[in-house]
JSON list of C-alpha atoms and ligand atoms in Angstrom, two decimals:
[
{"chain": "K", "resi": 1, "resn": "MET", "atom": "CA", "xyz": [228.87, -45.67, -35.53]},
{"chain": "K", "resi": 2, "resn": "ARG", "atom": "CA", "xyz": [227.98, -46.19, -39.18]},
{"chain": "K", "resi": 3, "resn": "LEU", "atom": "CA", "xyz": [230.79, -47.03, -41.58]},
{"chain": "K", "resi": 4, "resn": "ASP", "atom": "CA", "xyz": [230.05, -43.98, -43.75]},
{"chain": "K", "resi": 5, "resn": "LYS", "atom": "CA", "xyz": [230.18, -41.70, -40.68]},
{"chain": "K", "resi": 6, "resn": "PHE", "atom": "CA", "xyz": [233.50, -43.22, -39.60]},
{"chain": "K", "resi": 7, "resn": "LEU", "atom": "CA", "xyz": [234.95, -42.55, -43.04]},
{"chain": "K", "resi": 8, "resn": "SER", "atom": "CA", "xyz": [233.49, -39.08, -43.52]},
{"chain": "K", "resi": 9, "resn": "GLU", "atom": "CA", "xyz": [234.85, -37.94, -40.14]},
{"chain": "K", "resi": 10, "resn": "SER", "atom": "CA", "xyz": [238.26, -39.42, -40.79]},
{"chain": "K", "resi": 11, "resn": "THR", "atom": "CA", "xyz": [238.81, -38.39, -44.41]},
{"chain": "K", "resi": 12, "resn": "SER", "atom": "CA", "xyz": [237.93, -35.47, -46.66]},
{"chain": "K", "resi": 13, "resn": "LEU", "atom": "CA", "xyz": [235.47, -37.61, -48.65]},
{"chain": "K", "resi": 14, "resn": "SER", "atom": "CA", "xyz": [231.77, -36.80, -48.77]},
{"chain": "K", "resi": 15, "resn": "ARG", "atom": "CA", "xyz": [229.15, -39.37, -47.74]},
{"chain": "K", "resi": 16, "resn": "LYS", "atom": "CA", "xyz": [228.18, -39.67, -51.44]},
{"chain": "K", "resi": 17, "resn": "GLU", "atom": "CA", "xyz": [231.76, -40.43, -52.47]},
{"chain": "K", "resi": 18, "resn": "ILE", "atom": "CA", "xyz": [232.07, -42.95, -49.67]},
{"chain": "K", "resi": 19, "resn": "LYS", "atom": "CA", "xyz": [228.88, -44.70, -50.77]},
{"chain": "K", "resi": 20, "resn": "GLY", "atom": "CA", "xyz": [230.31, -44.96, -54.28]},
{"chain": "K", "resi": 21, "resn": "LEU", "atom": "CA", "xyz": [233.59, -46.41, -52.98]},
{"chain": "K", "resi": 22, "resn": "ILE", "atom": "CA", "xyz": [231.76, -48.98, -50.87]},
{"chain": "K", "resi": 23, "resn": "LYS", "atom": "CA", "xyz": [229.70, -49.95, -53.93]},
{"chain": "K", "resi": 24, "resn": "ILE", "atom": "CA", "xyz": [232.81, -50.72, -55.95]},
{"chain": "K", "resi": 25, "resn": "GLY", "atom": "CA", "xyz": [234.32, -52.78, -53.10]},
{"chain": "K", "resi": 26, "resn": "ALA", "atom": "CA", "xyz": [237.07, -50.29, -52.17]},
{"chain": "K", "resi": 27, "resn": "VAL", "atom": "CA", "xyz": [236.34, -50.43, -48.42]},
{"chain": "K", "resi": 28, "resn": "SER", "atom": "CA", "xyz": [237.02, -53.32, -46.08]},
{"chain": "K", "resi": 29, "resn": "VAL", "atom": "CA", "xyz": [236.28, -53.87, -42.40]},
{"chain": "K", "resi": 30, "resn": "ASN", "atom": "CA", "xyz": [238.58, -56.27, -40.57]},
{"chain": "K", "resi": 31, "resn": "GLY", "atom": "CA", "xyz": [239.69, -57.77, -43.86]},
{"chain": "K", "resi": 32, "resn": "THR", "atom": "CA", "xyz": [236.22, -58.31, -45.32]},
{"chain": "K", "resi": 33, "resn": "THR", "atom": "CA", "xyz": [234.93, -56.16, -48.16]},
{"chain": "K", "resi": 34, "resn": "ALA", "atom": "CA", "xyz": [232.11, -53.95, -46.90]},
{"chain": "K", "resi": 35, "resn": "LYS", "atom": "CA", "xyz": [228.88, -54.18, -48.86]},
{"chain": "K", "resi": 36, "resn": "LYS", "atom": "CA", "xyz": [226.80, -51.48, -47.16]},
{"chain": "K", "resi": 37, "resn": "SER", "atom": "CA", "xyz": [227.40, -47.97, -45.83]},
{"chain": "K", "resi": 38, "resn": "ASP", "atom": "CA", "xyz": [225.25, -48.34, -42.74]},
{"chain": "K", "resi": 39, "resn": "ILE", "atom": "CA", "xyz": [226.98, -51.27, -41.07]},
{"chain": "K", "resi": 40, "resn": "LYS", "atom": "CA", "xyz": [228.11, -50.50, -37.53]},
{"chain": "K", "resi": 41, "resn": "VAL", "atom": "CA", "xyz": [231.83, -50.15, -36.82]},
{"chain": "K", "resi": 42, "resn": "CYS", "atom": "CA", "xyz": [233.88, -48.90, -33.89]},
{"chain": "K", "resi": 43, "resn": "GLU", "atom": "CA", "xyz": [237.26, -47.22, -33.43]},
{"chain": "K", "resi": 44, "resn": "GLU", "atom": "CA", "xyz": [238.94, -50.58, -32.80]},
{"chain": "K", "resi": 45, "resn": "ASP", "atom": "CA", "xyz": [237.88, -52.00, -36.17]},
{"chain": "K", "resi": 46, "resn": "GLU", "atom": "CA", "xyz": [240.50, -52.13, -38.91]},
{"chain": "K", "resi": 47, "resn": "ILE", "atom": "CA", "xyz": [239.01, -50.10, -41.75]},
{"chain": "K", "resi": 48, "resn": "SER", "atom": "CA", "xyz": [240.79, -49.90, -45.10]},
{"chain": "K", "resi": 49, "resn": "LEU", "atom": "CA", "xyz": [240.12, -47.73, -48.10]},
{"chain": "K", "resi": 50, "resn": "ASN", "atom": "CA", "xyz": [241.74, -48.80, -51.36]},
{"chain": "K", "resi": 51, "resn": "GLY", "atom": "CA", "xyz": [243.97, -51.05, -49.27]},
{"chain": "K", "resi": 52, "resn": "GLU", "atom": "CA", "xyz": [245.15, -48.18, -47.00]},
{"chain": "K", "resi": 53, "resn": "SER", "atom": "CA", "xyz": [244.31, -48.29, -43.32]},
{"chain": "K", "resi": 54, "resn": "VAL", "atom": "CA", "xyz": [242.12, -45.38, -42.10]},
{"chain": "K", "resi": 55, "resn": "GLN", "atom": "CA", "xyz": [242.49, -44.18, -38.50]},
{"chain": "K", "resi": 56, "resn": "TYR", "atom": "CA", "xyz": [239.41, -42.74, -36.85]},
{"chain": "K", "resi": 57, "resn": "ARG", "atom": "CA", "xyz": [239.80, -39.04, -36.16]},
{"chain": "K", "resi": 58, "resn": "LYS", "atom": "CA", "xyz": [237.02, -36.83, -34.96]},
{"chain": "K", "resi": 59, "resn": "TYR", "atom": "CA", "xyz": [239.11, -33.91, -33.70]},
{"chain": "K", "resi": 60, "resn": "VAL", "atom": "CA", "xyz": [242.26, -32.30, -34.99]},
{"chain": "K", "resi": 61, "resn": "TYR", "atom": "CA", "xyz": [244.64, -29.89, -33.27]},
{"chain": "K", "resi": 62, "resn": "LEU", "atom": "CA", "xyz": [246.72, -27.47, -35.34]},
{"chain": "K", "resi": 63, "resn": "VAL", "atom": "CA", "xyz": [249.37, -25.05, -34.12]},
{"chain": "K", "resi": 64, "resn": "LEU", "atom": "CA", "xyz": [249.68, -21.96, -36.29]},
{"chain": "K", "resi": 65, "resn": "ASN", "atom": "CA", "xyz": [252.39, -19.33, -36.25]},
{"chain": "K", "resi": 66, "resn": "LYS", "atom": "CA", "xyz": [249.92, -16.56, -37.01]},
{"chain": "K", "resi": 67, "resn": "PRO", "atom": "CA", "xyz": [251.14, -13.84, -39.32]},
{"chain": "K", "resi": 68, "resn": "ALA", "atom": "CA", "xyz": [250.04, -10.22, -38.85]},
{"chain": "K", "resi": 69, "resn": "GLY", "atom": "CA", "xyz": [247.18, -9.18, -41.12]},
{"chain": "K", "resi": 70, "resn": "PHE", "atom": "CA", "xyz": [244.97, -12.20, -40.43]},
{"chain": "K", "resi": 71, "resn": "ILE", "atom": "CA", "xyz": [241.99, -12.12, -38.10]},
{"chain": "K", "resi": 72, "resn": "SER", "atom": "CA", "xyz": [241.32, -14.90, -35.56]},
{"chain": "K", "resi": 73, "resn": "ALA", "atom": "CA", "xyz": [237.95, -15.83, -37.00]},
{"chain": "K", "resi": 74, "resn": "SER", "atom": "CA", "xyz": [236.42, -18.13, -39.57]},
{"chain": "K", "resi": 75, "resn": "GLU", "atom": "CA", "xyz": [234.62, -15.36, -41.48]},
{"chain": "K", "resi": 76, "resn": "ASP", "atom": "CA", "xyz": [235.21, -11.66, -41.89]},
{"chain": "K", "resi": 77, "resn": "ARG", "atom": "CA", "xyz": [234.29, -8.99, -44.43]},
{"chain": "K", "resi": 78, "resn": "LYS", "atom": "CA", "xyz": [237.38, -6.87, -44.01]},
{"chain": "K", "resi": 79, "resn": "TYR", "atom": "CA", "xyz": [240.32, -9.11, -43.19]},
{"chain": "K", "resi": 80, "resn": "ARG", "atom": "CA", "xyz": [241.69, -12.45, -44.29]},
{"chain": "K", "resi": 81, "resn": "CYS", "atom": "CA", "xyz": [240.91, -15.15, -41.70]},
{"chain": "K", "resi": 82, "resn": "VAL", "atom": "CA", "xyz": [243.36, -17.52, -40.03]},
{"chain": "K", "resi": 83, "resn": "THR", "atom": "CA", "xyz": [241.27, -20.44, -41.30]},
{"chain": "K", "resi": 84, "resn": "GLU", "atom": "CA", "xyz": [242.47, -19.57, -44.82]},
{"chain": "K", "resi": 85, "resn": "LEU", "atom": "CA", "xyz": [245.89, -20.81, -43.70]},
{"chain": "K", "resi": 86, "resn": "VAL", "atom": "CA", "xyz": [244.56, -24.30, -42.92]},
{"chain": "K", "resi": 87, "resn": "PRO", "atom": "CA", "xyz": [245.82, -26.88, -45.45]},
{"chain": "K", "resi": 88, "resn": "ASP", "atom": "CA", "xyz": [243.19, -28.52, -47.67]},
{"chain": "K", "resi": 89, "resn": "GLU", "atom": "CA", "xyz": [243.49, -31.90, -45.98]},
{"chain": "K", "resi": 90, "resn": "TYR", "atom": "CA", "xyz": [242.03, -30.38, -42.77]},
{"chain": "K", "resi": 91, "resn": "ILE", "atom": "CA", "xyz": [239.27, -28.23, -44.29]},
{"chain": "K", "resi": 92, "resn": "HIS", "atom": "CA", "xyz": [236.50, -30.75, -43.63]},
{"chain": "K", "resi": 93, "resn": "TYR", "atom": "CA", "xyz": [237.25, -30.63, -39.88]},
{"chain": "K", "resi": 94, "resn": "ASN", "atom": "CA", "xyz": [235.97, -27.03, -39.71]},
{"chain": "K", "resi": 95, "resn": "VAL", "atom": "CA", "xyz": [238.57, -25.94, -37.19]},
{"chain": "K", "resi": 96, "resn": "PHE", "atom": "CA", "xyz": [238.26, -22.60, -35.39]},
{"chain": "K", "resi": 97, "resn": "PRO", "atom": "CA", "xyz": [240.80, -20.55, -33.41]},
{"chain": "K", "resi": 98, "resn": "VAL", "atom": "CA", "xyz": [241.18, -21.15, -29.68]},
{"chain": "K", "resi": 99, "resn": "GLY", "atom": "CA", "xyz": [240.90, -17.64, -28.23]},
{"chain": "K", "resi": 100, "resn": "ARG", "atom": "CA", "xyz": [241.76, -14.53, -30.18]},
{"chain": "K", "resi": 101, "resn": "LEU", "atom": "CA", "xyz": [244.84, -12.66, -31.30]},
{"chain": "K", "resi": 102, "resn": "ASP", "atom": "CA", "xyz": [244.45, -9.17, -32.71]},
{"chain": "K", "resi": 103, "resn": "VAL", "atom": "CA", "xyz": [244.85, -8.74, -36.44]},
{"chain": "K", "resi": 104, "resn": "ASP", "atom": "CA", "xyz": [248.30, -7.16, -35.96]},
{"chain": "K", "resi": 105, "resn": "THR", "atom": "CA", "xyz": [249.46, -9.74, -33.36]},
{"chain": "K", "resi": 106, "resn": "GLU", "atom": "CA", "xyz": [251.68, -12.59, -34.47]},
{"chain": "K", "resi": 107, "resn": "GLY", "atom": "CA", "xyz": [252.45, -15.94, -32.94]},
{"chain": "K", "resi": 108, "resn": "LEU", "atom": "CA", "xyz": [251.03, -19.06, -31.45]},
{"chain": "K", "resi": 109, "resn": "LEU", "atom": "CA", "xyz": [247.40, -19.81, -32.20]},
{"chain": "K", "resi": 110, "resn": "ILE", "atom": "CA", "xyz": [245.81, -23.22, -31.77]},
{"chain": "K", "resi": 111, "resn": "LEU", "atom": "CA", "xyz": [243.04, -24.23, -34.16]},
{"chain": "K", "resi": 112, "resn": "THR", "atom": "CA", "xyz": [240.77, -27.17, -33.45]},
{"chain": "K", "resi": 113, "resn": "ASN", "atom": "CA", "xyz": [237.25, -28.50, -33.85]},
{"chain": "K", "resi": 114, "resn": "ASP", "atom": "CA", "xyz": [237.24, -29.74, -30.22]},
{"chain": "K", "resi": 115, "resn": "GLY", "atom": "CA", "xyz": [234.97, -27.31, -28.37]},
{"chain": "K", "resi": 116, "resn": "LYS", "atom": "CA", "xyz": [235.71, -28.60, -24.87]},
{"chain": "K", "resi": 117, "resn": "PHE", "atom": "CA", "xyz": [239.46, -28.33, -25.38]},
{"chain": "K", "resi": 118, "resn": "ALA", "atom": "CA", "xyz": [239.05, -24.78, -26.78]},
{"chain": "K", "resi": 119, "resn": "HIS", "atom": "CA", "xyz": [236.94, -23.74, -23.81]},
{"chain": "K", "resi": 120, "resn": "ASP", "atom": "CA", "xyz": [239.36, -25.17, -21.27]},
{"chain": "K", "resi": 121, "resn": "VAL", "atom": "CA", "xyz": [242.41, -23.47, -22.77]},
{"chain": "K", "resi": 122, "resn": "ALA", "atom": "CA", "xyz": [240.71, -20.08, -23.11]},
{"chain": "K", "resi": 123, "resn": "SER", "atom": "CA", "xyz": [238.90, -20.11, -19.75]},
{"chain": "K", "resi": 124, "resn": "PRO", "atom": "CA", "xyz": [240.50, -17.88, -17.07]},
{"chain": "K", "resi": 125, "resn": "LYS", "atom": "CA", "xyz": [239.32, -20.46, -14.51]},
{"chain": "K", "resi": 126, "resn": "LYS", "atom": "CA", "xyz": [241.78, -22.99, -15.92]},
{"chain": "K", "resi": 127, "resn": "ASN", "atom": "CA", "xyz": [244.71, -20.65, -15.35]},
{"chain": "K", "resi": 128, "resn": "VAL", "atom": "CA", "xyz": [246.52, -21.44, -18.57]},
{"chain": "K", "resi": 129, "resn": "TYR", "atom": "CA", "xyz": [249.05, -18.62, -18.87]},
{"chain": "K", "resi": 130, "resn": "LYS", "atom": "CA", "xyz": [249.66, -17.11, -22.29]},
{"chain": "K", "resi": 131, "resn": "ARG", "atom": "CA", "xyz": [253.12, -15.65, -22.80]},
{"chain": "K", "resi": 132, "resn": "TYR", "atom": "CA", "xyz": [253.73, -12.69, -25.10]},
{"chain": "K", "resi": 133, "resn": "PHE", "atom": "CA", "xyz": [256.76, -10.85, -26.33]},
{"chain": "K", "resi": 134, "resn": "ALA", "atom": "CA", "xyz": [256.10, -7.11, -26.69]},
{"chain": "K", "resi": 135, "resn": "ARG", "atom": "CA", "xyz": [258.02, -4.14, -27.97]},
{"chain": "K", "resi": 136, "resn": "LEU", "atom": "CA", "xyz": [257.00, -0.90, -26.29]},
{"chain": "K", "resi": 137, "resn": "SER", "atom": "CA", "xyz": [257.06, 2.78, -27.18]},
{"chain": "K", "resi": 138, "resn": "ALA", "atom": "CA", "xyz": [258.91, 3.57, -23.94]},
{"chain": "K", "resi": 139, "resn": "PRO", "atom": "CA", "xyz": [261.05, 1.57, -21.50]},
{"chain": "K", "resi": 140, "resn": "ALA", "atom": "CA", "xyz": [259.23, -0.66, -19.03]},
{"chain": "K", "resi": 141, "resn": "GLU", "atom": "CA", "xyz": [259.90, 0.19, -15.38]},
{"chain": "K", "resi": 142, "resn": "ASP", "atom": "CA", "xyz": [260.15, -1.86, -12.21]},
{"chain": "K", "resi": 143, "resn": "HIS", "atom": "CA", "xyz": [256.89, -0.46, -10.87]},
{"chain": "K", "resi": 144, "resn": "ASP", "atom": "CA", "xyz": [255.10, -1.72, -14.01]},
{"chain": "K", "resi": 145, "resn": "ARG", "atom": "CA", "xyz": [256.07, -5.20, -12.87]},
{"chain": "K", "resi": 146, "resn": "ASP", "atom": "CA", "xyz": [254.46, -4.55, -9.48]},
{"chain": "K", "resi": 147, "resn": "ALA", "atom": "CA", "xyz": [251.32, -3.08, -11.04]},
{"chain": "K", "resi": 148, "resn": "PHE", "atom": "CA", "xyz": [250.93, -6.11, -13.31]},
{"chain": "K", "resi": 149, "resn": "LYS", "atom": "CA", "xyz": [251.47, -8.46, -10.37]},
{"chain": "K", "resi": 150, "resn": "ALA", "atom": "CA", "xyz": [248.84, -6.69, -8.29]},
{"chain": "K", "resi": 151, "resn": "GLY", "atom": "CA", "xyz": [246.32, -6.98, -11.16]},
{"chain": "K", "resi": 152, "resn": "ILE", "atom": "CA", "xyz": [245.47, -3.99, -13.33]},
{"chain": "K", "resi": 153, "resn": "GLU", "atom": "CA", "xyz": [241.93, -2.73, -12.79]},
{"chain": "K", "resi": 154, "resn": "PHE", "atom": "CA", "xyz": [239.70, -1.93, -15.73]},
{"chain": "K", "resi": 155, "resn": "LYS", "atom": "CA", "xyz": [236.16, -0.64, -15.75]},
{"chain": "K", "resi": 156, "resn": "GLU", "atom": "CA", "xyz": [234.69, -4.05, -16.53]},
{"chain": "K", "resi": 157, "resn": "PHE", "atom": "CA", "xyz": [237.17, -6.37, -14.78]},
{"chain": "K", "resi": 158, "resn": "LYS", "atom": "CA", "xyz": [240.28, -6.67, -12.66]},
{"chain": "K", "resi": 159, "resn": "ALA", "atom": "CA", "xyz": [243.03, -8.56, -14.44]},
{"chain": "K", "resi": 160, "resn": "LYS", "atom": "CA", "xyz": [244.48, -11.59, -12.71]},
{"chain": "K", "resi": 161, "resn": "PRO", "atom": "CA", "xyz": [248.06, -11.18, -11.55]},
{"chain": "K", "resi": 162, "resn": "ALA", "atom": "CA", "xyz": [250.31, -10.98, -14.60]},
{"chain": "K", "resi": 163, "resn": "ARG", "atom": "CA", "xyz": [254.03, -11.61, -14.79]},
{"chain": "K", "resi": 164, "resn": "LEU", "atom": "CA", "xyz": [256.27, -9.07, -16.47]},
{"chain": "K", "resi": 165, "resn": "GLU", "atom": "CA", "xyz": [259.90, -9.70, -17.42]},
{"chain": "K", "resi": 166, "resn": "ILE", "atom": "CA", "xyz": [261.90, -6.73, -18.65]},
{"chain": "K", "resi": 167, "resn": "CYS", "atom": "CA", "xyz": [264.61, -7.54, -21.21]},
{"chain": "K", "resi": 168, "resn": "GLU", "atom": "CA", "xyz": [268.08, -6.01, -21.45]},
{"chain": "K", "resi": 169, "resn": "ASP", "atom": "CA", "xyz": [266.56, -3.45, -23.79]},
{"chain": "K", "resi": 170, "resn": "PRO", "atom": "CA", "xyz": [263.76, -2.24, -21.46]},
{"chain": "K", "resi": 171, "resn": "CYS", "atom": "CA", "xyz": [261.54, -1.44, -24.46]},
{"chain": "K", "resi": 172, "resn": "GLU", "atom": "CA", "xyz": [261.30, -5.22, -24.89]},
{"chain": "K", "resi": 173, "resn": "VAL", "atom": "CA", "xyz": [259.36, -7.35, -22.42]},
{"chain": "K", "resi": 174, "resn": "TYR", "atom": "CA", "xyz": [257.74, -10.72, -21.89]},
{"chain": "K", "resi": 175, "resn": "VAL", "atom": "CA", "xyz": [254.35, -10.71, -20.24]},
{"chain": "K", "resi": 176, "resn": "GLU", "atom": "CA", "xyz": [252.22, -13.64, -19.08]},
{"chain": "K", "resi": 177, "resn": "ILE", "atom": "CA", "xyz": [248.48, -13.39, -18.55]},
{"chain": "K", "resi": 178, "resn": "ALA", "atom": "CA", "xyz": [245.89, -15.99, -17.64]},
{"chain": "K", "resi": 179, "resn": "GLU", "atom": "CA", "xyz": [242.96, -14.38, -19.44]},
{"chain": "K", "resi": 180, "resn": "GLY", "atom": "CA", "xyz": [242.39, -13.24, -22.98]},
{"chain": "K", "resi": 181, "resn": "LYS", "atom": "CA", "xyz": [240.19, -10.16, -22.70]},
{"chain": "K", "resi": 182, "resn": "TYR", "atom": "CA", "xyz": [239.90, -7.86, -25.72]},
{"chain": "K", "resi": 183, "resn": "HIS", "atom": "CA", "xyz": [243.26, -6.11, -26.36]},
{"chain": "K", "resi": 184, "resn": "GLN", "atom": "CA", "xyz": [244.28, -7.10, -22.85]},
{"chain": "K", "resi": 185, "resn": "VAL", "atom": "CA", "xyz": [248.05, -6.81, -23.13]},
{"chain": "K", "resi": 186, "resn": "LYS", "atom": "CA", "xyz": [247.83, -3.53, -25.06]},
{"chain": "K", "resi": 187, "resn": "ARG", "atom": "CA", "xyz": [245.37, -2.10, -22.54]},
{"chain": "K", "resi": 188, "resn": "MET", "atom": "CA", "xyz": [247.50, -3.17, -19.58]},
{"chain": "K", "resi": 189, "resn": "PHE", "atom": "CA", "xyz": [250.49, -1.32, -20.98]},
{"chain": "K", "resi": 190, "resn": "GLU", "atom": "CA", "xyz": [248.35, 1.68, -21.82]},
{"chain": "K", "resi": 191, "resn": "ARG", "atom": "CA", "xyz": [247.44, 1.87, -18.14]},
{"chain": "K", "resi": 192, "resn": "VAL", "atom": "CA", "xyz": [251.10, 2.20, -17.23]},
{"chain": "K", "resi": 193, "resn": "GLY", "atom": "CA", "xyz": [251.71, 4.80, -19.94]},
{"chain": "K", "resi": 194, "resn": "LYS", "atom": "CA", "xyz": [253.26, 2.71, -22.72]},
{"chain": "K", "resi": 195, "resn": "THR", "atom": "CA", "xyz": [252.08, 1.73, -26.18]},
{"chain": "K", "resi": 196, "resn": "VAL", "atom": "CA", "xyz": [252.63, -1.76, -27.53]},
{"chain": "K", "resi": 197, "resn": "ILE", "atom": "CA", "xyz": [254.13, -1.38, -30.97]},
{"chain": "K", "resi": 198, "resn": "TYR", "atom": "CA", "xyz": [254.70, -5.08, -31.67]},
{"chain": "K", "resi": 199, "resn": "LEU", "atom": "CA", "xyz": [253.10, -8.12, -30.05]},
{"chain": "K", "resi": 200, "resn": "LYS", "atom": "CA", "xyz": [253.74, -11.81, -30.51]},
{"chain": "K", "resi": 201, "resn": "ARG", "atom": "CA", "xyz": [252.36, -14.74, -28.50]},
{"chain": "K", "resi": 202, "resn": "VAL", "atom": "CA", "xyz": [255.22, -17.11, -27.84]},
{"chain": "K", "resi": 203, "resn": "ALA", "atom": "CA", "xyz": [253.58, -19.74, -25.61]},
{"chain": "K", "resi": 204, "resn": "VAL", "atom": "CA", "xyz": [250.28, -21.09, -24.33]},
{"chain": "K", "resi": 205, "resn": "GLY", "atom": "CA", "xyz": [250.90, -22.94, -21.06]},
{"chain": "K", "resi": 206, "resn": "GLY", "atom": "CA", "xyz": [253.97, -25.09, -21.68]},
{"chain": "K", "resi": 207, "resn": "LEU", "atom": "CA", "xyz": [253.45, -25.10, -25.45]},
{"chain": "K", "resi": 208, "resn": "GLY", "atom": "CA", "xyz": [255.91, -22.84, -27.22]},
{"chain": "K", "resi": 209, "resn": "LEU", "atom": "CA", "xyz": [255.97, -21.77, -30.84]},
{"chain": "K", "resi": 210, "resn": "PRO", "atom": "CA", "xyz": [257.68, -24.56, -32.80]},
{"chain": "K", "resi": 211, "resn": "GLU", "atom": "CA", "xyz": [261.38, -23.74, -33.15]},
{"chain": "K", "resi": 212, "resn": "ASN", "atom": "CA", "xyz": [262.42, -22.11, -36.40]},
{"chain": "K", "resi": 213, "resn": "SER", "atom": "CA", "xyz": [258.81, -21.75, -37.45]},
{"chain": "K", "resi": 214, "resn": "ARG", "atom": "CA", "xyz": [257.90, -18.75, -39.55]},
{"chain": "K", "resi": 215, "resn": "PRO", "atom": "CA", "xyz": [254.67, -16.75, -39.72]},
{"chain": "K", "resi": 216, "resn": "GLY", "atom": "CA", "xyz": [252.15, -18.78, -41.71]},
{"chain": "K", "resi": 217, "resn": "ASP", "atom": "CA", "xyz": [253.60, -22.16, -40.74]},
{"chain": "K", "resi": 218, "resn": "ILE", "atom": "CA", "xyz": [251.04, -24.62, -39.39]},
{"chain": "K", "resi": 219, "resn": "PHE", "atom": "CA", "xyz": [251.57, -28.02, -37.74]},
{"chain": "K", "resi": 220, "resn": "GLU", "atom": "CA", "xyz": [249.27, -30.80, -36.65]},
{"chain": "K", "resi": 221, "resn": "VAL", "atom": "CA", "xyz": [249.91, -31.98, -33.08]},
{"chain": "K", "resi": 222, "resn": "ASP", "atom": "CA", "xyz": [248.77, -34.96, -31.09]},
{"chain": "K", "resi": 223, "resn": "LYS", "atom": "CA", "xyz": [246.05, -34.39, -28.46]},
{"chain": "K", "resi": 224, "resn": "LEU", "atom": "CA", "xyz": [247.81, -36.32, -25.69]},
{"chain": "K", "resi": 225, "resn": "TRP", "atom": "CA", "xyz": [251.03, -34.43, -26.31]},
{"chain": "K", "resi": 226, "resn": "LEU", "atom": "CA", "xyz": [249.11, -31.14, -26.34]},
{"chain": "K", "resi": 227, "resn": "ASP", "atom": "CA", "xyz": [247.29, -31.97, -23.09]},
{"chain": "K", "resi": 228, "resn": "GLU", "atom": "CA", "xyz": [250.59, -32.73, -21.43]},
{"chain": "K", "resi": 229, "resn": "LYS", "atom": "CA", "xyz": [252.03, -29.41, -22.58]},
{"chain": "K", "resi": 230, "resn": "ILE", "atom": "CA", "xyz": [249.08, -27.30, -21.57]},
{"chain": "K", "resi": 231, "resn": "ASN", "atom": "CA", "xyz": [247.06, -28.83, -18.77]},
{"chain": "K", "resi": 232, "resn": "GLY", "atom": "CA", "xyz": [248.11, -28.25, -15.25]},
{"chain": "K", "resi": 233, "resn": "TYR", "atom": "CA", "xyz": [250.84, -25.90, -16.37]},
{"chain": "K", "resi": 234, "resn": "GLY", "atom": "CA", "xyz": [249.28, -22.68, -15.12]},
{"chain": "K", "resi": 235, "resn": "GLU", "atom": "CA", "xyz": [249.62, -21.40, -11.58]},
{"chain": "K", "resi": 236, "resn": "LYS", "atom": "CA", "xyz": [246.66, -22.52, -9.50]},
{"chain": "N", "resi": 301, "resn": "URA", "atom": "N1", "xyz": [246.48, -8.90, -25.90]},
{"chain": "N", "resi": 301, "resn": "URA", "atom": "C1", "xyz": [246.36, -7.97, -26.87]},
{"chain": "N", "resi": 301, "resn": "URA", "atom": "O1", "xyz": [246.32, -6.80, -26.60]},
{"chain": "N", "resi": 301, "resn": "URA", "atom": "N2", "xyz": [246.31, -8.41, -28.13]},
{"chain": "N", "resi": 301, "resn": "URA", "atom": "C2", "xyz": [246.39, -9.71, -28.49]},
{"chain": "N", "resi": 301, "resn": "URA", "atom": "O2", "xyz": [246.35, -10.02, -29.67]},
{"chain": "N", "resi": 301, "resn": "URA", "atom": "C3", "xyz": [246.52, -10.64, -27.46]},
{"chain": "N", "resi": 301, "resn": "URA", "atom": "C4", "xyz": [246.56, -10.22, -26.18]}
]
């Protein structure tokens, strides 16, 4: 790829700024000062900017502990968007949320600019289970567990088997679902006569919310590490 493309994808600098930096001799390729923006480089080349090595990065993966009150979108007229919580250094990557959490739902939300990864994690076909903690208006009952396991039927779809764990306080539960249909957890509980009064996603596949993280905290994670945590974790 062109040197200016390499640098614009890997830094927050614009192509114009990069051109200017190349002009003043601030960029080197394998130890030699670069003279032009359009020379061809590859990921293996050692590119430096003002003497600092620049690693090629096309995609980024962020894990957000989503606070309530933010919508899982990049643009909205009514609510603040989760993308407003992305630190400045990642803005140029144009990340978007992987799947959706309701505005009042808290917890684990991945943001990335890698469309294939986002599709794979959200797709019901990939069987990546999402785990939620919920507080209910009324105690969960054993037969709710059976109903969830059998797959709750809605007008437009039948939910895949879901796992329900009832806590010591039966108004508190953990539920795991492999899809992410609109208001799915809330609608599943509605069908068994309970209202979800608090909902938090605590895991996606084997990826849990970072320990001691607080709503609004956001972390960059490595793709290989993320793949290991998520892929192949769900029940086939
Ligand atoms: N199910 C819901 O009802 N809401 C969410 O935010 C996520 C899953």
